[in-house]
Coordinates of C-alpha atoms in Angstrom, one line a residue:
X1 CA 15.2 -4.9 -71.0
X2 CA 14.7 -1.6 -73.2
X3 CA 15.6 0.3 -70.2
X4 CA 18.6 -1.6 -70.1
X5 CA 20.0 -1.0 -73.8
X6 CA 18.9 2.5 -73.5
X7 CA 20.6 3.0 -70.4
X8 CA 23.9 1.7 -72.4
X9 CA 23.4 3.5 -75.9
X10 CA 23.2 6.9 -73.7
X11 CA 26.5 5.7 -71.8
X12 CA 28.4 5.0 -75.2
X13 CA 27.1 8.0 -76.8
X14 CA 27.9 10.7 -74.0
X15 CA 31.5 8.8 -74.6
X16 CA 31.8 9.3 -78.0
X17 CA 30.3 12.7 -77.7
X18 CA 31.2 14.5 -74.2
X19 CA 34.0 12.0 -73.5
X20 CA 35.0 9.7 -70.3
X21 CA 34.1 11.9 -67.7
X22 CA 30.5 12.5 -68.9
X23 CA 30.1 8.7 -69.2
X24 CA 31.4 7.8 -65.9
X25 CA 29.0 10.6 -64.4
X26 CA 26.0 8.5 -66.2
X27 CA 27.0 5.2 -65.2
X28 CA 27.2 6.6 -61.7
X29 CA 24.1 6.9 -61.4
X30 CA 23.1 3.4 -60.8
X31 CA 20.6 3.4 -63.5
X32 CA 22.3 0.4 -65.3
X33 CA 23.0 -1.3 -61.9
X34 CA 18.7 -0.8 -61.1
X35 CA 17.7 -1.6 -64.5
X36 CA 19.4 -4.8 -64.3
X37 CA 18.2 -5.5 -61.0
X38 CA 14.6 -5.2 -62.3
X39 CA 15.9 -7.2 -65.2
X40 CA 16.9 -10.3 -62.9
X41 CA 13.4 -9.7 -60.6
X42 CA 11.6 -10.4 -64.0
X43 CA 13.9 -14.0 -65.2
X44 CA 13.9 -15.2 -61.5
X45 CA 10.0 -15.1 -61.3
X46 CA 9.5 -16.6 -64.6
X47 CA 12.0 -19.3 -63.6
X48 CA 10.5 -20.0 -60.3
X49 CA 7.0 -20.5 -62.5
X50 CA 8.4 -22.7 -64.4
X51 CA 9.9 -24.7 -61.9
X52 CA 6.6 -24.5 -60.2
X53 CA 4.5 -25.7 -63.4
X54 CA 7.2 -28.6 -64.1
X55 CA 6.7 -30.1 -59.9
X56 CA 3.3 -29.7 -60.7
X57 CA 3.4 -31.8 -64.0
X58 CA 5.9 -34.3 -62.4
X59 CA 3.7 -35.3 -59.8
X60 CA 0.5 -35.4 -61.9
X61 CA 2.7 -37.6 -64.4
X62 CA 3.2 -39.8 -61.1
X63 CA -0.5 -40.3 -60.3
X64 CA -1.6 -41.3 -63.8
X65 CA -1.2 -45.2 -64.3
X66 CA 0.6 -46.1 -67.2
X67 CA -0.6 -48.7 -70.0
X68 CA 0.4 -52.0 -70.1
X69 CA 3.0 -52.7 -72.8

């Protein structure tokens, strides 16, 4: 994610310092567009491990006998 909001300080500062043009050049470049790709790799892994561990626990919970009131 650092890559990310580097990729986006550079982009605002080449505005405020080289103007629109220089910043359009940098956001050409795809390195925002990659960086988020990697970005939303990392969440959907974590979220299909989660998932994953929760099917896991949800079927365990199903195989344990419950208590007697």
């Amino acid at each position: 994610m650092d890559s990310k909001f580097t990729e986006l300080q550079t982009v605002i500062d080449l505005r405020k310092t080289k103007g629109f043009a220089a910043a359009s050049q940098e956001i050409l470049t795809d390195k925002g567009k990659n960086a988020m790709d990697a970005i939303r790799k990392v969440v959907n892994a974590m979220v299909s491990e989660e998932t994953g561990l929760l099917d896991k626990r949800s079927a365990e919970d199903k195989t344990v006998p419950t208590a007697p009131c």
